[in-house]
XYZ file of C-alpha atoms in Angstrom:
227
model
C 80.941 96.141 97.024
C 83.905 98.133 95.923
C 85.446 100.057 98.752
C 86.221 103.566 97.628
C 82.997 104.307 95.786
C 81.774 101.393 93.691
C 78.344 99.924 93.068
C 76.081 99.732 96.185
C 74.354 96.640 94.775
C 77.088 94.154 95.696
C 77.816 92.647 99.071
C 80.164 94.736 101.212
C 83.480 93.601 102.667
C 84.866 95.756 105.454
C 83.560 99.219 106.326
C 81.074 100.865 103.953
C 82.258 103.426 101.406
C 81.870 107.107 102.080
C 78.932 108.937 100.533
C 81.069 110.876 98.085
C 81.872 107.898 95.882
C 83.994 109.520 93.187
C 86.198 111.287 95.712
C 86.558 108.097 97.728
C 87.567 106.068 94.670
C 90.186 108.634 93.800
C 91.510 108.684 97.367
C 91.540 104.937 98.012
C 95.070 103.527 97.790
C 93.642 100.142 96.847
C 90.094 99.199 95.933
C 88.190 96.059 96.821
C 85.280 94.666 94.825
C 83.435 91.452 95.636
C 81.261 89.768 93.021
C 80.209 86.162 92.419
C 82.493 84.877 95.154
C 85.604 86.620 93.827
C 87.362 89.507 95.550
C 89.269 91.835 93.240
C 91.864 94.085 94.865
C 93.163 96.919 92.689
C 96.375 98.823 93.382
C 95.207 102.388 92.799
C 98.157 104.771 92.873
C 99.102 104.887 89.161
C 100.779 108.294 89.303
C 103.087 106.967 92.026
C 103.656 103.673 90.184
C 101.753 101.853 92.948
C 104.779 101.967 95.234
C 104.414 100.311 98.623
C 103.823 103.481 100.606
C 102.259 103.359 104.039
C 98.796 104.030 102.669
C 99.089 101.373 99.945
C 100.452 98.753 102.332
C 97.774 99.494 104.928
C 94.942 99.412 102.420
C 96.257 96.276 100.725
C 96.784 94.513 104.040
C 93.292 95.390 105.275
C 91.694 94.178 102.058
C 93.668 90.935 102.006
C 92.706 90.206 105.622
C 89.045 90.967 104.902
C 89.006 88.750 101.801
C 90.766 85.855 103.528
C 88.300 85.971 106.450
C 85.133 86.138 104.315
C 83.634 82.671 103.802
C 81.682 83.870 100.769
C 84.896 84.607 98.865
C 86.393 81.727 96.881
C 89.344 83.465 95.219
C 91.197 86.773 95.202
C 92.373 88.633 92.105
C 95.148 91.204 92.577
C 95.564 93.731 89.782
C 96.462 97.354 89.143
C 95.511 100.677 87.615
C 98.107 102.320 85.356
C 101.135 100.999 83.486
C 102.959 99.836 86.617
C 101.739 96.909 88.713
C 104.032 97.849 91.590
C 107.398 99.604 91.686
C 108.345 98.257 95.097
C 109.231 100.234 98.194
C 108.536 103.940 98.386
C 111.762 105.952 98.437
C 109.907 109.028 99.669
C 108.198 109.718 102.943
C 104.638 108.498 103.430
C 101.690 110.457 104.779
C 100.504 107.384 106.650
C 102.523 105.210 109.004
C 102.509 101.578 107.828
C 100.641 99.058 109.958
C 101.954 96.171 107.851
C 105.415 95.278 106.636
C 106.154 93.751 103.239
C 106.703 90.483 105.101
C 103.167 90.747 106.488
C 101.715 91.301 103.010
C 103.597 88.359 101.514
C 102.539 86.154 104.416
C 98.878 87.118 104.002
C 99.076 86.183 100.333
C 101.005 82.948 100.788
C 99.428 81.640 103.989
C 95.849 82.848 103.552
C 93.283 80.152 102.689
C 92.108 81.755 99.433
C 93.893 81.375 96.102
C 95.435 84.671 94.996
C 95.541 85.229 91.238
C 97.747 87.991 89.876
C 96.296 89.895 86.930
C 99.425 91.842 86.121
C 98.797 94.629 83.658
C 101.866 96.734 84.442
C 105.611 96.663 85.074
C 106.997 95.109 88.270
C 110.239 96.165 89.930
C 111.820 95.566 93.317
C 109.254 94.587 95.911
C 106.630 94.598 93.176
C 108.235 91.458 91.748
C 107.812 89.877 95.162
C 104.125 90.792 95.235
C 103.690 89.226 91.793
C 105.623 86.106 92.780
C 103.598 85.726 95.982
C 100.451 85.192 93.922
C 99.538 81.512 93.742
C 98.854 81.830 90.013
C 99.759 84.809 87.878
C 99.020 86.053 84.370
C 100.924 88.968 82.899
C 100.388 91.228 79.908
C 103.028 90.773 77.212
C 103.922 94.479 77.172
C 105.214 94.427 80.763
C 108.709 94.074 82.206
C 110.000 92.786 85.543
C 113.242 93.546 87.327
C 115.068 92.911 90.588
C 116.285 96.506 90.600
C 117.268 96.650 94.275
C 120.997 96.268 93.639
C 120.940 99.425 91.526
C 120.100 101.437 94.641
C 122.398 99.494 96.958
C 119.851 97.132 98.495
C 119.695 93.326 98.453
C 116.350 91.708 97.466
C 116.365 89.766 100.723
C 112.694 89.905 101.704
C 111.215 89.031 98.325
C 113.764 86.269 97.779
C 111.680 84.165 100.177
C 108.844 83.993 97.626
C 110.920 84.299 94.448
C 113.713 81.770 94.957
C 111.443 78.713 95.345
C 110.078 79.438 91.871
C 113.423 79.928 90.112
C 116.534 78.017 89.130
C 119.572 79.188 91.083
C 121.327 80.244 87.874
C 118.419 82.426 86.755
C 118.014 83.951 90.209
C 121.712 84.821 90.414
C 121.744 86.431 86.981
C 118.631 88.520 87.477
C 119.136 89.568 91.085
C 122.807 90.450 90.653
C 122.449 92.321 87.359
C 119.317 94.277 88.219
C 118.335 94.094 84.551
C 114.672 94.231 83.579
C 113.319 91.276 81.651
C 110.357 90.735 79.370
C 107.114 89.131 80.456
C 108.012 86.104 78.352
C 111.342 85.690 80.168
C 109.576 86.062 83.517
C 107.447 83.052 82.575
C 110.498 81.106 81.409
C 112.296 81.584 84.736
C 109.194 80.588 86.707
C 108.227 83.884 88.321
C 104.933 84.095 86.395
C 102.603 81.345 85.176
C 101.554 82.678 81.782
C 101.776 85.651 79.457
C 99.073 86.907 77.091
C 98.489 89.845 74.806
C 97.121 92.910 76.633
C 93.708 92.522 74.998
C 93.471 88.910 76.223
C 94.402 89.469 79.878
C 90.889 89.849 81.285
C 89.543 86.850 79.387
C 92.461 84.655 80.466
C 92.018 85.509 84.135
C 88.241 85.078 83.906
C 88.774 81.620 82.414
C 91.163 80.733 85.214
C 88.823 82.002 87.934
C 85.913 80.012 86.462
C 87.962 76.861 87.080
C 89.158 77.811 90.556
C 85.705 78.536 91.990
C 84.646 74.959 91.219
C 86.975 73.628 93.905
C 85.860 73.006 97.472
C 87.065 75.800 99.802
C 88.647 73.455 102.356
C 90.311 71.377 99.662
C 91.643 74.503 97.946
C 93.062 75.858 101.223
C 94.680 72.520 102.049
C 96.150 72.174 98.571
C 97.520 75.707 98.673
C 99.201 75.122 102.018
């Protein structure tokens, strides 16, 4: 079932949706849908560029924990609504106090037993690059850009470096993190942050193909291999 007002004909994960489905979908910071053994989590604050506000972090953390604990789920897909996958930390106040830190979210993704596949259909900056890099396998739309923009606002990308640096050459990491420049999806693949890039129209099909292969693996073997 999709939390936040989706079809009632699919198995639920977590608390049931409210009765007013359209209002709930609009209000839900992230949405969770479970179908055919795959949990899809959707970042759902497009007007705010899916920044990691308290409500987004809390919703994302709750959904990741629910998906990782559900034995019926074989894989998790993380994607977004809007033209931005995630713009990193919120620079404005949040209506909801965070119950998770960015470290908690990255740990849930990296240490959880289920494979997390990033279906990245929007730009990634700051902490959003870390979220993308924390995915076990990631596919990005060719019209997207990524950037370690923290230095432009006087912050070091310390937290996300834990998941980004193991994927990158030191030379590439130094250039991109120190300059704060945004790079193309193709360059993001070249430096190892993302697995593959496809045309926007091919993104869904590429991820579906990947998921069809992942669900064939034994759950215990997949968890052990991931760890």
